[in-house]
Coordinates of C-alpha atoms and ligand atoms in Angstrom, one line a residue:
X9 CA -63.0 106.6 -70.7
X10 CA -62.3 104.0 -67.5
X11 CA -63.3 100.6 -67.5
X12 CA -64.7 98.8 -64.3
X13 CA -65.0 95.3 -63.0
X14 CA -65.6 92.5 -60.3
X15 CA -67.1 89.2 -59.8
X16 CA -70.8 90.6 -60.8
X17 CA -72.3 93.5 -62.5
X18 CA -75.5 94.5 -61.3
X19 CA -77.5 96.4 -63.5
X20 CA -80.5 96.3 -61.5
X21 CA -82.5 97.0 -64.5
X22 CA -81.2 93.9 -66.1
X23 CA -79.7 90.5 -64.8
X24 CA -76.7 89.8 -63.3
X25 CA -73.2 90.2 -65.5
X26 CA -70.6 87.8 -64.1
X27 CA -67.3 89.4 -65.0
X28 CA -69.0 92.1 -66.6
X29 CA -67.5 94.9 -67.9
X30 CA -69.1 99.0 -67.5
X31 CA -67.6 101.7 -69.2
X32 CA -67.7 105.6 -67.8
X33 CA -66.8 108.9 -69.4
X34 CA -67.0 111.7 -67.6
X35 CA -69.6 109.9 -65.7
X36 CA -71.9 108.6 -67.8
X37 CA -71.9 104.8 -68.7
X38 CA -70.9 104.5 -72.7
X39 CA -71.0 101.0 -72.6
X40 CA -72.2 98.0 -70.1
X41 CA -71.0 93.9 -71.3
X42 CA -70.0 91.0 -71.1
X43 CA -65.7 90.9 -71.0
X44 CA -65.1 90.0 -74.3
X45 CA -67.1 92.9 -75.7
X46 CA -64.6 94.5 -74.3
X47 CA -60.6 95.1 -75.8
X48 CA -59.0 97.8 -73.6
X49 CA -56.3 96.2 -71.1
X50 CA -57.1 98.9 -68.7
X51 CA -60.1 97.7 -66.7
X52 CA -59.6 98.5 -62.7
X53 CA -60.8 95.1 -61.3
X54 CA -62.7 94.8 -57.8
X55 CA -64.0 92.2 -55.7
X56 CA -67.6 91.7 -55.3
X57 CA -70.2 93.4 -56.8
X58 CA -70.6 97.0 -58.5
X59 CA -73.7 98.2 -59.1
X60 CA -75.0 102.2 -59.4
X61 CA -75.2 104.6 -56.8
X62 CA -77.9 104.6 -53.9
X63 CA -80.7 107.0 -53.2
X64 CA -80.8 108.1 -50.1
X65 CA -85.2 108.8 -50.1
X66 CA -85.3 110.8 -46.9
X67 CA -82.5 112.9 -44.9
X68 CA -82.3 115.8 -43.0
X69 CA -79.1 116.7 -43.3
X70 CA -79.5 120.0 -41.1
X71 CA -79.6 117.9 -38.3
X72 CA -75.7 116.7 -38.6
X73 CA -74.1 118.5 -35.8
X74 CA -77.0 116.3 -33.6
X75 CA -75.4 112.8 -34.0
X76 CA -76.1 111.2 -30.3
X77 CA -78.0 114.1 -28.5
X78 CA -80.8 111.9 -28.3
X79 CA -81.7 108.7 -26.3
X80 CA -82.5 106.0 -28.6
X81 CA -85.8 103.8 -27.6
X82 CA -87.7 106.6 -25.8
X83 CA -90.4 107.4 -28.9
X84 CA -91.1 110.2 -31.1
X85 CA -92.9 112.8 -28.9
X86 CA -89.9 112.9 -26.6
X87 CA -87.5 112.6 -29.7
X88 CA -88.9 115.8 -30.9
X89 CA -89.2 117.7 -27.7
X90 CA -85.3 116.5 -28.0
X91 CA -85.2 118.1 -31.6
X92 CA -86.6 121.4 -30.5
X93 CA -84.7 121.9 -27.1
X94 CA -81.0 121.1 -29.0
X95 CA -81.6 123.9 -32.0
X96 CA -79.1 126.1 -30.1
X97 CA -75.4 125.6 -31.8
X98 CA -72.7 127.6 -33.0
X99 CA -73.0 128.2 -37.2
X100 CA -69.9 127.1 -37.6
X101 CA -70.5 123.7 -36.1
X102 CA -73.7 123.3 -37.5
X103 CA -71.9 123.8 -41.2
X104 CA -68.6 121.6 -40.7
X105 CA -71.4 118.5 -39.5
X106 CA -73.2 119.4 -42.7
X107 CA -70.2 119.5 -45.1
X108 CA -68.3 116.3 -43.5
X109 CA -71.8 114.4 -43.8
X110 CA -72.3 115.5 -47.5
X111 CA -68.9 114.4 -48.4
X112 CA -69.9 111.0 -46.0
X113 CA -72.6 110.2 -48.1
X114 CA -71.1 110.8 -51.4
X115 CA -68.2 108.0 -50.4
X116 CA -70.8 105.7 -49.0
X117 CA -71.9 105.9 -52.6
X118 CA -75.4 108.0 -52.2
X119 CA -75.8 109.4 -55.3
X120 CA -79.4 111.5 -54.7
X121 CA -80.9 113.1 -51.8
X122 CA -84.6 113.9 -50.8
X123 CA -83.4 116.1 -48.0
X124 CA -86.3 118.0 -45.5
X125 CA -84.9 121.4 -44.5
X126 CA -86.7 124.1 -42.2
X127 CA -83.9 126.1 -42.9
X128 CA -81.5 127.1 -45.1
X129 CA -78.1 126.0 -43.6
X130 CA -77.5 123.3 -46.2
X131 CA -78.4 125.1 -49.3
X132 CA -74.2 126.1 -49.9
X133 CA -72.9 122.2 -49.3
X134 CA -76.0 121.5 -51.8
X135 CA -75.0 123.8 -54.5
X136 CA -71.1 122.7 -54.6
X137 CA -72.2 118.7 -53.7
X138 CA -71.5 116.0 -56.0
X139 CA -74.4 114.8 -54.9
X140 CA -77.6 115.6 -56.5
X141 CA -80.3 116.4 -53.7
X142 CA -84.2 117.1 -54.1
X143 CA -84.9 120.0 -51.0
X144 CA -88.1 119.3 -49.3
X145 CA -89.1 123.1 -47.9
X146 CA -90.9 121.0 -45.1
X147 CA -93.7 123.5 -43.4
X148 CA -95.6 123.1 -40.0
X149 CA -97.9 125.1 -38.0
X150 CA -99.1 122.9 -35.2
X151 CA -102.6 122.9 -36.8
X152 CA -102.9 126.6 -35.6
X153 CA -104.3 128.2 -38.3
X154 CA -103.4 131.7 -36.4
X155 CA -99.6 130.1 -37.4
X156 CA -100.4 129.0 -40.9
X157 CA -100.1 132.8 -42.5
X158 CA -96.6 133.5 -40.6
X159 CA -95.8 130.0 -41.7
X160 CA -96.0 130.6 -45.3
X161 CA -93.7 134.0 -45.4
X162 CA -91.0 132.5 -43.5
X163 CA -90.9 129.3 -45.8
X164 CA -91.2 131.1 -48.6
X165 CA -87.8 133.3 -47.3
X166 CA -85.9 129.6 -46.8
X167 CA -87.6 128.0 -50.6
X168 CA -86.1 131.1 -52.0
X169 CA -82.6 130.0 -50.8
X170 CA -82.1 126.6 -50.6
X171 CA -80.4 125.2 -53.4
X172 CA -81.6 124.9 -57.5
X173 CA -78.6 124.6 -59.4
X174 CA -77.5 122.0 -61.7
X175 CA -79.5 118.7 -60.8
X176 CA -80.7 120.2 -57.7
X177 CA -84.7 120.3 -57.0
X178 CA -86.8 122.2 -54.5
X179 CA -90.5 121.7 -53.4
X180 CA -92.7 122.7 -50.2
X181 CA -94.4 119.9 -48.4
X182 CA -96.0 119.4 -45.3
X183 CA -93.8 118.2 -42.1
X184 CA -96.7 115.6 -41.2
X185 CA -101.1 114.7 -40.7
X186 CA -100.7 115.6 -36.9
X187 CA -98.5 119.4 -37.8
X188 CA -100.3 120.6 -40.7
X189 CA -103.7 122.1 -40.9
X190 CA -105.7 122.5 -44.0
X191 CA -105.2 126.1 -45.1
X192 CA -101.0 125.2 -44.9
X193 CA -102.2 122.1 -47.0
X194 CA -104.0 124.0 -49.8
X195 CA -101.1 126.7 -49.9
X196 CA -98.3 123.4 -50.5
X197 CA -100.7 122.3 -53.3
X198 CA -101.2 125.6 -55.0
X199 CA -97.3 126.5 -55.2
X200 CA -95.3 122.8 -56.2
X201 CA -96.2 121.9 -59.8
X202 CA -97.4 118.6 -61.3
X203 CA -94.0 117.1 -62.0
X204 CA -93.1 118.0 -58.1
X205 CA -92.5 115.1 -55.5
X206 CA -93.9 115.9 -51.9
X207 CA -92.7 114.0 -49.2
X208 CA -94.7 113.6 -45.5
X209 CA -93.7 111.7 -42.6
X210 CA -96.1 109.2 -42.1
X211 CA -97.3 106.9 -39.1
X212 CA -94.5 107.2 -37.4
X213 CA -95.6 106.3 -33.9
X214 CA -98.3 105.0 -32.4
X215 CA -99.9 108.4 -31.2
X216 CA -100.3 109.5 -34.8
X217 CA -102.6 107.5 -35.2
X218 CA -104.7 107.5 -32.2
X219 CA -104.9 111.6 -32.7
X220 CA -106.9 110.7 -35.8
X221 CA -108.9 107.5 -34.9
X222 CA -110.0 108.7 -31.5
X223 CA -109.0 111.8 -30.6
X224 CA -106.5 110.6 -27.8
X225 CA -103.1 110.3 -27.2
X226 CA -100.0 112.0 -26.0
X227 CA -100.2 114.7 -28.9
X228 CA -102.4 116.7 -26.5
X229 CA -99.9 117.0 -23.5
X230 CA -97.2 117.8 -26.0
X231 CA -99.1 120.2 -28.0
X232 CA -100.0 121.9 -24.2
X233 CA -96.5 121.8 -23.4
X234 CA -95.8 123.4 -26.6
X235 CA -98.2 126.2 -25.7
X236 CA -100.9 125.5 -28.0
X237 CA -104.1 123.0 -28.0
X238 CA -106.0 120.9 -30.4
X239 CA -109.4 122.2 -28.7
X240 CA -110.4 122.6 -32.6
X241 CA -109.1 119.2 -33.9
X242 CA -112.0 116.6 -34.4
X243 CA -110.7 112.9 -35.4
X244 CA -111.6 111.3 -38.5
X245 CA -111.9 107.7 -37.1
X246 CA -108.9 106.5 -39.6
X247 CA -105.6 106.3 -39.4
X248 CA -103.3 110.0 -39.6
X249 CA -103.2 109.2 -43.4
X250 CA -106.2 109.4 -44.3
X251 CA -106.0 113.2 -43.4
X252 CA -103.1 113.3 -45.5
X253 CA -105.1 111.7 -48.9
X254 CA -107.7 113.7 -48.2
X255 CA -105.3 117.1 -48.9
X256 CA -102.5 116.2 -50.7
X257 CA -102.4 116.0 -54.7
X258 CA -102.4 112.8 -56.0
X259 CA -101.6 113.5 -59.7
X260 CA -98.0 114.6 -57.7
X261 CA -95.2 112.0 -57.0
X262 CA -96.2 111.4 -53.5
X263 CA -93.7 110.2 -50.8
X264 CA -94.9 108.6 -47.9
X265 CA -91.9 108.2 -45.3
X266 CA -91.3 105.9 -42.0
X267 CA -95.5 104.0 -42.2
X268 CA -94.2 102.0 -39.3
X269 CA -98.0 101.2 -37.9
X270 CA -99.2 101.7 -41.5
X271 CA -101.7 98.8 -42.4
X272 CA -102.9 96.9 -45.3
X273 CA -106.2 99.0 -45.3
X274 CA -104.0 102.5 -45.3
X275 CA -101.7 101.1 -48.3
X276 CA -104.8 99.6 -50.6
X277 CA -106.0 103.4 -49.3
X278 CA -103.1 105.1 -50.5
X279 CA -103.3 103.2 -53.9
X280 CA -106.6 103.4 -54.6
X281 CA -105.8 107.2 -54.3
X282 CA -103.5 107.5 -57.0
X283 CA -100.5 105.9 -59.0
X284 CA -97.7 107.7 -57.9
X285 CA -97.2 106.8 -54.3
X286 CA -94.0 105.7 -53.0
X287 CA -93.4 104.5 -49.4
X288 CA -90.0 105.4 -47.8
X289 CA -88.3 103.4 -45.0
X290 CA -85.5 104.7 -42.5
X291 CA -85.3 101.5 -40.6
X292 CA -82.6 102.4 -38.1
X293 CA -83.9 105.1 -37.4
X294 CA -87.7 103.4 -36.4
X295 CA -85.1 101.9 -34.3
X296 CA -83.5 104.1 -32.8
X297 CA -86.6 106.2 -31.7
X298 CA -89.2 103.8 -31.7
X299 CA -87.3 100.4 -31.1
X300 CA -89.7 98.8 -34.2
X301 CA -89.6 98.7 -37.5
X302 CA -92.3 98.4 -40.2
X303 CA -94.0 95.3 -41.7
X304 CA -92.7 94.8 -44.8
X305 CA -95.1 92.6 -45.8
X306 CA -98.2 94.4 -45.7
X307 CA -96.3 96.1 -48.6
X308 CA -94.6 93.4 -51.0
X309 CA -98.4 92.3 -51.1
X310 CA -99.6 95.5 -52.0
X311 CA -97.3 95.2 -55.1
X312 CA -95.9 99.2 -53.3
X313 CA -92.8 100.9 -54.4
X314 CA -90.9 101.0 -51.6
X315 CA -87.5 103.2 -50.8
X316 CA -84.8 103.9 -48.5
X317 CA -83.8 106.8 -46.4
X318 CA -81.3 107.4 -43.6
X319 CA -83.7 110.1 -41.7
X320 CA -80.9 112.2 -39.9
X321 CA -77.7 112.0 -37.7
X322 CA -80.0 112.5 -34.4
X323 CA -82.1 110.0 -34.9
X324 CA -79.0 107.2 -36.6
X325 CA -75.4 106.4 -36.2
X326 CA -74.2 106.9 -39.9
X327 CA -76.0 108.0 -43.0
X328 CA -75.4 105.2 -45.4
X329 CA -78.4 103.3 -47.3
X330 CA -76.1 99.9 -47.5
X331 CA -76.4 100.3 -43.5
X332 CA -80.1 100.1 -43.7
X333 CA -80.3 97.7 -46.4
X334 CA -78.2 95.5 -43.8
X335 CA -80.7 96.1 -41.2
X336 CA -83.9 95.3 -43.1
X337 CA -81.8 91.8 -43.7
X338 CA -81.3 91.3 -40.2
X339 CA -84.5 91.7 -38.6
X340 CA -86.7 90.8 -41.9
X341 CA -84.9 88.7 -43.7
X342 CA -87.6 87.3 -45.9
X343 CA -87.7 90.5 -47.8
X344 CA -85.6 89.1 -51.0
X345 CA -82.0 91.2 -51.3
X346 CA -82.7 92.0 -55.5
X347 CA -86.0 93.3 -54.3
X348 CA -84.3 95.7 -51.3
X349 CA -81.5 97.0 -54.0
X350 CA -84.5 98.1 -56.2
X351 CA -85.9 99.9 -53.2
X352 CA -82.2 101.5 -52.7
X353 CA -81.6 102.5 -56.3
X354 CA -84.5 102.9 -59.5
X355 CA -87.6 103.0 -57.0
X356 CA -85.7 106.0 -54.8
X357 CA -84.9 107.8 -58.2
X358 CA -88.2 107.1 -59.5
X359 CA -89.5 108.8 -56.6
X360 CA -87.6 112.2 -56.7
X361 CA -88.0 111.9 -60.4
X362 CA -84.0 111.1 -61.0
X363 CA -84.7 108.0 -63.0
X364 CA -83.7 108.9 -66.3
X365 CA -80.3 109.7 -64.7
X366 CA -80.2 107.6 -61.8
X367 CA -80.7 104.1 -60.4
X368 CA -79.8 101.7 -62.7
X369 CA -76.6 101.1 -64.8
X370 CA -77.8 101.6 -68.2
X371 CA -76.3 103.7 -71.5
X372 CA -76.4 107.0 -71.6
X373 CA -77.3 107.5 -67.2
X374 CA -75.0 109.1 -65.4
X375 CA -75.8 106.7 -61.9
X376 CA -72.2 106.5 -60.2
X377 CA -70.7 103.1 -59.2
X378 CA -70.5 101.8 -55.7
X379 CA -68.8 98.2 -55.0
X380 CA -69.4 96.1 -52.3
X381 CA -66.9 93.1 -51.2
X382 CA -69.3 90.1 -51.0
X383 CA -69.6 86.8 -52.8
X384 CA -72.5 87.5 -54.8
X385 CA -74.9 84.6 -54.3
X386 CA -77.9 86.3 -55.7
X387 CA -80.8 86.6 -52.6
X388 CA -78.6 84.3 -50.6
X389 CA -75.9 86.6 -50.5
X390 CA -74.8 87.0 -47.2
X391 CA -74.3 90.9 -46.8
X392 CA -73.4 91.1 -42.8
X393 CA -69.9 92.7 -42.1
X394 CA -69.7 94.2 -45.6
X395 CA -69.3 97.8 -46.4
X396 CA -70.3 100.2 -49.4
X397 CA -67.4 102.2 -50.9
X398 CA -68.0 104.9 -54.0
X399 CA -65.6 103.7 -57.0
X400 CA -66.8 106.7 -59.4
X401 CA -69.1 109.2 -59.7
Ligands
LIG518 ZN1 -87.7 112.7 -41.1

């Protein structure tokens, strides 16, 4: 058994401990207190705050060995005519980028992963990680339903593969509204069962939405460019999610990731839709590609579970969910900081499903503990300068 302590104890689940004490064996917490519930004369002290492990909602950890190949600022059509143009790379490098992240997270104190892969290069870091990760078999087809039949048997060859053991989960979802045509839709809802989470990128950019609403838009060049067309695409006159309600599952934990020009109208949509949404937010990478970030507030009034995710190396400078959690303070700093470490921790494990594990430092979960050097000041904490370190797993 080891004994921890700093300043605070945060729970998350519960209030505050100052001087609090939290017990581990073998990683799982025994015991979580006040000091003098506490009689060992072995407790490892630490400045700051501890609190559990982060969920990291949305990564693509494939994309490692990409960390500054694309221009930040220039939006997401180029940034994926980036993505497909730099697939070219040595295995080798590809693998060591995917190990040395893994191992980055893990210290940064990530202690789940819903991680997209349209391959199956990260499916041996998965199975030895220390880090529990949720594999999104993400499928495409450009809306060419001449694709969506190839589609499905070469993602049912990487599903097969990517990684299942110990507190590893695997389910196929659709890449996003303006990649996905129906028939690839109804296959993804046929295969994942009930207790499945399925992620989509959502609203990312402002052409997403346009495709939808008017039919117009710079997905037609790109699709062109591509080789293809969207001569039998007909807009819908809503936003790109309401395609997405209209074919997803919504008895299924849905994950709705980026919503950077998603409204009040699509959120009240998405809820109205079913219980089980969660919205996932990668704010340095909106940043990086888009230069914007979402509105926060359309969703603290919407009473939404939010979460955090890194999105990948190409499209961020580190993979650490403290990082983003510093962002959203800098450019929204409204957004309360005990409301952003719920999004970080129990709503991201809620999401994947990890939460009777994961999230929160409770008896009997096996969450790991991360400290942070601040002075905790509840939400006036200042959290600028600080950095995340893993103290146990
Ligand atoms: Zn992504």
């Amino acid at each position: 058994m080891k004994f921890f302590t700093a300043d605070y104890i945060l729970p998350i689940s519960s209030e505050p401990i100052k001087n609090g004490v939290v017990a581990i064996d073998e990683g799982v917490i025994k015991k979580i207190g006040n000091k003098e519930e506490f009689s060992s004369s072995d407790i490892q002290r630490y400045d700051g705050v501890l609190l559990p492990g982060f969920i990291n909602a949305h990564c693509h950890l494939e994309l490692s060995h990409m960390q500054g190949l694309a221009k930040t600022g220039t939006g997401l059509i180029p940034f994926i005519s980036d993505v497909v143009k730099f697939r070219e790379f040595e295995q080798d490098v590809i693998l060591s980028a995917i190990n040395s992240q893994d191992l980055a997270m893990h210290q940064a104190g990530i202690q789940a992963v819903g991680d997209i892969s349209n391959k199956t290069d990260t499916a041996e870091t998965k199975d030895k990680s220390k880090i529990a990760y949720y594999t999104f078999i993400e499928m495409f087809d450009f809306i060419q339903e001449n694709l969506t039949g190839p589609t499905i048997s070469n993602y049912k060859e990487v599903f097969r593969a990517q990684a299942s053991s110990g507190k590893n989960k695997k389910s196929y979802v659709a890449h996003a509204p303006y990649s996905v045509s129906v028939p690839l839709f109804d296959f993804i809802n046929k295969e994942n069962p009930d207790n499945a989470t399925i992620s989509i990128h959502n609203q990312e950019t402002l052409d997403e939405n346009l495709l939808f609403e008017k039919g117009e838009g710079g997905f037609y060049e790109f699709y062109n460019e591509l080789g293809f067309n969207l001569d039998g695409f007909r807009a819908i006159g809503k936003g790109s999610i309401f395609y997405a309600l209209s074919e997803m599952t919504a008895k299924q934990r849905n994950l709705f990731v980026h919503n950077t020009l998603t409204t009040e109208q699509d959120v009240q949509a998405a809820h109205n839709w079913s219980d089980n949404v969660y919205w996932a937010t990668c704010p340095n990478a909106n940043l990086y590609i888009e230069n914007m970030l979402p509105n926060y507030k359309v969703f603290l009034d919407a009473g939404a579970k939010l979460c955090i995710g890194t999105d990948s190396l190409m499209s961020n400078w580190q993979l650490s969910v403290w990082e983003e959690i510093k962002t959203i303070k800098k450019f929204q700093s409204y957004v309360a900081l005990t409301e952003i470490l719920k999004w970080a921790t129990i709503n991201g494990a809620e999401s994947l499903g990890y939460e009777k594990d994961f999230g929160s430092l409770e008896v009997g979960k096996s969450p790991g503990l991360v400290n942070i050097p601040l002075k905790w000041e509840g939400d006036n904490t200042q959290i600028s300068g600080t950095t995340a370190s893993r103290v146990s797993d």
